[in-house]
Amino acid sequence: MRAIILAAGSAALELVGTGWVVGRLEAQELPELTVVANRVETPLGNVGSTFSSLEVELLERRGIVTLEDALRHVPGTGIGSEGGQRGSISALRIRGSEADQTLLLIDGMRVTDANVTPFNLLGGETLLGYSQVNVLRGPQSSLYGSEAIGGVVTLDTRVGSGEGRQRVFGEAGSFGSLRGGAELQGEWSGIRWYAGGSHETTTNDRSFNDFEQNQLALRVETDLSVDTVVGLTARSWMSDFQNPGSTAPF
């Protein structure tokens, strides 16, 4: 490939020297694509359903670090938590649908189905390790099944690139609120990787509503060919929330 590039450069110089004008190829910007709406690559401008895509990096710059708060910025959605306490169960309703009629996908894997609801996950999940939050509003049963009557929410784990980067963060607040973690990402010999983890604890403002959680995220991938990518994604999310009168070990 290097020899071909050098030869093309020499030919161009010779033509210019004899008075010929050589056309220059200009880079073309490709449209942003999504596979959520139609299960195939589709330009955002050609998506028939109402679709919103939120960049996690931009959300974090605005101080939004939880999935619950991120979804509140999507038009046509309503989300509420039990008593407004951090870590309590939350319900998401899209365009007036029931809370169990929204499908949640993380890296393409179904987190919810007809028998499992995302109430606990929505109440405590942060945006750690995610790159995008996508929301497809309106009935999608023909593509995703009966649990997607209200819509579909997808979360994508970050992919590392370039030189290795690290980030360590920590924060503290009232009611014994503490949150901290670390993230590592980069690319080496064609292998892209990301790893992150965090710990959070708070007593909340109401008695006997203690909350504690630990999160881990890992993604590794590489290109086998121009059209083939192989990778591994792993996530761990463990949380405890105490309700008044419960016997939770806090």
Tab-separated table of C-alpha atoms in Angstrom:
chain	number	residue	atom	x	y	z
A	1	MET	CA	0.000	0.000	0.000
A	2	ARG	CA	2.857	2.410	0.768
A	3	ALA	CA	4.447	1.907	-2.670
A	4	ILE	CA	1.136	2.637	-4.409
A	5	ILE	CA	0.685	5.869	-2.502
A	6	LEU	CA	4.186	7.060	-3.377
A	7	ALA	CA	3.694	6.217	-7.052
A	8	ALA	CA	0.439	8.147	-7.192
A	9	GLY	CA	2.153	11.138	-5.647
A	10	SER	CA	4.926	11.070	-8.256
A	11	ALA	CA	2.425	10.911	-11.115
A	12	ALA	CA	0.563	13.905	-9.772
A	13	LEU	CA	3.753	15.972	-9.606
A	14	GLU	CA	4.642	15.143	-13.205
A	15	LEU	CA	1.211	16.117	-14.501
A	16	VAL	CA	1.276	19.417	-12.661
A	17	GLY	CA	4.720	20.134	-14.096
A	18	THR	CA	3.441	19.753	-17.673
A	19	GLY	CA	0.502	22.061	-17.139
A	20	TRP	CA	-2.237	19.551	-16.311
A	21	VAL	CA	-4.589	20.241	-13.398
A	22	VAL	CA	-5.102	17.265	-11.151
A	23	GLY	CA	-8.441	17.024	-9.350
A	24	ARG	CA	-8.350	16.608	-5.578
A	25	LEU	CA	-10.654	14.229	-3.765
A	26	GLU	CA	-12.533	15.849	-0.929
A	27	ALA	CA	-13.560	13.999	2.207
A	28	GLN	CA	-17.284	13.424	2.468
A	29	GLU	CA	-19.125	13.441	5.778
A	30	LEU	CA	-21.280	10.346	6.146
A	31	PRO	CA	-24.709	10.643	7.781
A	32	GLU	CA	-25.128	9.464	11.364
A	33	LEU	CA	-26.600	5.959	11.431
A	34	THR	CA	-28.681	3.982	13.906
A	35	VAL	CA	-29.653	0.316	14.057
A	36	VAL	CA	-32.188	0.730	16.850
A	37	ALA	CA	-35.131	1.978	14.795
A	38	ASN	CA	-35.230	-0.623	11.999
A	39	ARG	CA	-32.767	-3.310	13.177
A	40	VAL	CA	-30.557	-2.364	10.198
A	41	GLU	CA	-28.273	0.608	9.558
A	42	THR	CA	-30.507	3.604	8.843
A	43	PRO	CA	-29.596	7.317	8.565
A	44	LEU	CA	-31.208	9.297	11.364
A	45	GLY	CA	-32.991	11.454	8.801
A	46	ASN	CA	-34.748	8.388	7.377
A	47	VAL	CA	-36.050	6.980	10.661
A	48	GLY	CA	-39.841	6.881	10.608
A	49	SER	CA	-40.288	6.668	14.384
A	50	THR	CA	-39.478	9.418	16.872
A	51	PHE	CA	-35.898	8.823	17.992
A	52	SER	CA	-33.616	10.576	20.498
A	53	SER	CA	-29.913	9.941	21.055
A	54	LEU	CA	-28.111	11.428	24.074
A	55	GLU	CA	-24.313	11.605	24.263
A	56	VAL	CA	-23.228	10.624	27.772
A	57	GLU	CA	-20.133	12.841	27.634
A	58	LEU	CA	-22.328	15.900	27.066
A	59	LEU	CA	-24.708	14.830	29.832
A	60	GLU	CA	-21.838	14.484	32.313
A	61	ARG	CA	-20.626	17.990	31.474
A	62	ARG	CA	-24.058	19.210	32.547
A	63	GLY	CA	-23.810	17.340	35.843
A	64	ILE	CA	-26.185	14.530	34.825
A	65	VAL	CA	-24.709	11.241	36.051
A	66	THR	CA	-27.729	8.933	36.532
A	67	LEU	CA	-29.852	7.144	33.955
A	68	GLU	CA	-33.003	8.387	35.654
A	69	ASP	CA	-32.008	12.049	35.225
A	70	ALA	CA	-30.889	11.475	31.628
A	71	LEU	CA	-34.269	10.028	30.626
A	72	ARG	CA	-36.015	13.061	32.087
A	73	HIS	CA	-34.480	15.116	29.258
A	74	VAL	CA	-36.144	13.011	26.534
A	75	PRO	CA	-39.406	14.476	25.137
A	76	GLY	CA	-42.490	12.306	25.513
A	77	THR	CA	-41.196	10.349	28.501
A	78	GLY	CA	-42.168	10.430	32.149
A	79	ILE	CA	-40.171	8.886	34.977
A	80	GLY	CA	-40.833	8.893	38.692
A	81	SER	CA	-39.267	7.255	41.729
A	82	GLU	CA	-40.800	5.971	44.947
A	83	GLY	CA	-40.602	8.833	47.432
A	84	GLY	CA	-37.866	10.571	45.458
A	85	GLN	CA	-35.139	8.655	47.311
A	86	ARG	CA	-31.870	7.750	45.605
A	87	GLY	CA	-31.875	4.055	44.737
A	88	SER	CA	-35.606	3.479	45.147
A	89	ILE	CA	-37.582	1.832	42.366
A	90	SER	CA	-38.426	4.018	39.357
A	91	ALA	CA	-40.953	3.640	36.554
A	92	LEU	CA	-40.508	4.885	32.980
A	93	ARG	CA	-43.531	5.671	30.836
A	94	ILE	CA	-43.208	6.613	27.182
A	95	ARG	CA	-46.127	8.459	25.616
A	96	GLY	CA	-48.485	7.376	28.370
A	97	SER	CA	-47.764	3.650	28.129
A	98	GLU	CA	-47.461	1.454	31.194
A	99	ALA	CA	-44.087	1.096	32.899
A	100	ASP	CA	-43.784	-2.575	31.896
A	101	GLN	CA	-44.318	-1.782	28.198
A	102	THR	CA	-40.860	-0.316	27.549
A	103	LEU	CA	-38.006	-2.573	26.457
A	104	LEU	CA	-34.519	-1.915	27.865
A	105	LEU	CA	-31.449	-3.147	25.969
A	106	ILE	CA	-27.835	-2.901	27.159
A	107	ASP	CA	-25.317	-3.565	24.372
A	108	GLY	CA	-28.064	-5.350	22.464
A	109	MET	CA	-28.949	-7.678	25.344
A	110	ARG	CA	-32.480	-7.656	26.735
A	111	VAL	CA	-32.613	-6.565	30.349
A	112	THR	CA	-36.409	-6.652	30.502
A	113	ASP	CA	-39.111	-8.895	29.100
A	114	ALA	CA	-42.784	-9.592	29.697
A	115	ASN	CA	-42.022	-10.890	33.212
A	116	VAL	CA	-39.089	-8.694	34.300
A	117	THR	CA	-39.353	-4.916	34.747
A	118	PRO	CA	-36.463	-2.417	35.030
A	119	PHE	CA	-37.813	-0.656	38.140
A	120	ASN	CA	-34.797	-1.391	40.362
A	121	LEU	CA	-32.242	-0.752	37.609
A	122	LEU	CA	-33.712	2.621	36.646
A	123	GLY	CA	-33.719	3.756	40.263
A	124	GLY	CA	-29.992	3.281	40.829
A	125	GLU	CA	-28.155	2.966	37.515
A	126	THR	CA	-25.567	5.627	36.700
A	127	LEU	CA	-24.108	6.521	33.302
A	128	LEU	CA	-20.732	4.977	34.170
A	129	GLY	CA	-19.220	3.299	31.126
A	130	TYR	CA	-21.961	4.226	28.679
A	131	SER	CA	-21.408	6.254	25.514
A	132	GLN	CA	-25.002	6.798	24.406
A	133	VAL	CA	-28.569	6.640	25.661
A	134	ASN	CA	-30.999	6.021	22.791
A	135	VAL	CA	-34.778	6.238	23.120
A	136	LEU	CA	-37.152	5.038	20.400
A	137	ARG	CA	-40.662	6.263	21.145
A	138	GLY	CA	-43.881	4.664	19.960
A	139	PRO	CA	-45.042	1.054	19.346
A	140	GLN	CA	-42.192	-1.219	18.223
A	141	SER	CA	-43.824	-4.620	18.767
A	142	SER	CA	-43.289	-5.742	15.172
A	143	LEU	CA	-39.512	-5.489	15.666
A	144	TYR	CA	-38.978	-6.146	19.387
A	145	GLY	CA	-42.051	-7.999	20.672
A	146	SER	CA	-44.983	-7.183	22.913
A	147	GLU	CA	-42.810	-5.699	25.691
A	148	ALA	CA	-41.953	-2.757	23.381
A	149	ILE	CA	-45.466	-1.329	23.023
A	150	GLY	CA	-44.377	1.985	24.532
A	151	GLY	CA	-40.893	2.136	23.053
A	152	VAL	CA	-37.290	0.979	23.359
A	153	VAL	CA	-34.370	2.310	25.426
A	154	THR	CA	-30.856	1.194	24.479
A	155	LEU	CA	-27.549	1.785	26.276
A	156	ASP	CA	-24.153	1.321	24.615
A	157	THR	CA	-20.902	0.722	26.493
A	158	ARG	CA	-17.985	2.961	25.604
A	159	VAL	CA	-15.278	1.815	23.200
A	160	GLY	CA	-11.684	2.830	23.886
A	161	SER	CA	-9.575	4.549	21.218
A	162	GLY	CA	-6.195	6.209	20.825
A	163	GLU	CA	-3.641	6.424	23.595
A	164	GLY	CA	-4.507	5.121	27.033
A	165	ARG	CA	-6.483	7.502	29.237
A	166	GLN	CA	-7.419	7.329	32.895
A	167	ARG	CA	-9.966	9.151	35.013
A	168	VAL	CA	-10.495	9.066	38.758
A	169	PHE	CA	-13.456	10.877	40.280
A	170	GLY	CA	-15.041	11.369	43.669
A	171	GLU	CA	-17.799	13.427	45.223
A	172	ALA	CA	-19.444	13.869	48.601
A	173	GLY	CA	-22.590	15.531	49.860
A	174	SER	CA	-25.149	15.712	52.624
A	175	PHE	CA	-26.886	12.700	54.184
A	176	GLY	CA	-23.663	10.705	54.074
A	177	SER	CA	-23.598	10.708	50.273
A	178	LEU	CA	-20.350	9.420	48.778
A	179	ARG	CA	-19.543	8.383	45.218
A	180	GLY	CA	-16.225	7.540	43.622
A	181	GLY	CA	-14.703	5.474	40.867
A	182	ALA	CA	-12.146	5.114	38.101
A	183	GLU	CA	-12.130	4.554	34.335
A	184	LEU	CA	-9.446	3.282	31.962
A	185	GLN	CA	-9.659	3.182	28.174
A	186	GLY	CA	-7.424	3.056	25.129
A	187	GLU	CA	-6.253	1.073	22.115
A	188	TRP	CA	-3.238	-1.190	21.694
A	189	SER	CA	-2.251	-3.261	18.630
A	190	GLY	CA	-5.735	-2.957	17.170
A	191	ILE	CA	-7.455	-3.982	20.419
A	192	ARG	CA	-9.816	-1.375	21.853
A	193	TRP	CA	-10.674	-1.614	25.529
A	194	TYR	CA	-12.560	0.122	28.315
A	195	ALA	CA	-12.839	-0.686	32.033
A	196	GLY	CA	-14.594	1.231	34.781
A	197	GLY	CA	-15.928	0.823	38.288
A	198	SER	CA	-17.670	2.898	40.940
A	199	HIS	CA	-19.036	2.747	44.482
A	200	GLU	CA	-21.883	4.838	45.879
A	201	THR	CA	-23.563	5.117	49.255
A	202	THR	CA	-26.093	7.476	50.870
A	203	THR	CA	-28.538	7.496	53.770
A	204	ASN	CA	-31.007	9.701	51.816
A	205	ASP	CA	-33.030	12.392	53.567
A	206	ARG	CA	-35.654	9.980	54.900
A	207	SER	CA	-34.853	7.590	57.744
A	208	PHE	CA	-34.341	3.918	56.928
A	209	ASN	CA	-33.789	4.583	53.213
A	210	ASP	CA	-30.083	3.729	53.062
A	211	PHE	CA	-28.707	2.946	49.611
A	212	GLU	CA	-25.432	1.355	48.507
A	213	GLN	CA	-24.276	0.072	45.136
A	214	ASN	CA	-21.207	-1.151	43.244
A	215	GLN	CA	-20.793	-1.084	39.468
A	216	LEU	CA	-18.253	-2.603	37.088
A	217	ALA	CA	-18.086	-2.342	33.287
A	218	LEU	CA	-15.711	-3.917	30.746
A	219	ARG	CA	-15.571	-3.871	26.949
A	220	VAL	CA	-12.859	-5.279	24.666
A	221	GLU	CA	-13.095	-5.541	20.880
A	222	THR	CA	-11.008	-5.780	17.713
A	223	ASP	CA	-11.558	-5.848	13.948
A	224	LEU	CA	-11.230	-9.206	12.214
A	225	SER	CA	-11.918	-7.609	8.833
A	226	VAL	CA	-13.455	-4.483	7.352
A	227	ASP	CA	-16.959	-5.815	8.035
A	228	THR	CA	-16.377	-8.002	11.103
A	229	VAL	CA	-15.823	-6.941	14.716
A	230	VAL	CA	-15.451	-9.379	17.598
A	231	GLY	CA	-15.638	-8.282	21.201
A	232	LEU	CA	-16.600	-8.958	24.792
A	233	THR	CA	-18.830	-6.889	27.079
A	234	ALA	CA	-19.298	-7.586	30.790
A	235	ARG	CA	-21.236	-5.659	33.437
A	236	SER	CA	-21.886	-6.084	37.140
A	237	TRP	CA	-24.433	-4.052	39.101
A	238	MET	CA	-25.138	-4.783	42.762
A	239	SER	CA	-27.278	-2.526	44.937
A	240	ASP	CA	-29.097	-2.529	48.273
A	241	PHE	CA	-31.943	-0.206	49.163
A	242	GLN	CA	-33.661	-0.169	52.541
A	243	ASN	CA	-37.381	0.531	52.817
A	244	PRO	CA	-38.907	1.684	56.117
A	245	GLY	CA	-39.805	-1.422	58.098
A	246	SER	CA	-37.658	-3.749	55.989
A	247	THR	CA	-35.066	-6.144	57.378
A	248	ALA	CA	-32.275	-5.132	54.986
A	249	PRO	CA	-28.791	-5.450	56.586
A	250	PHE	CA	-27.893	-1.790	57.021
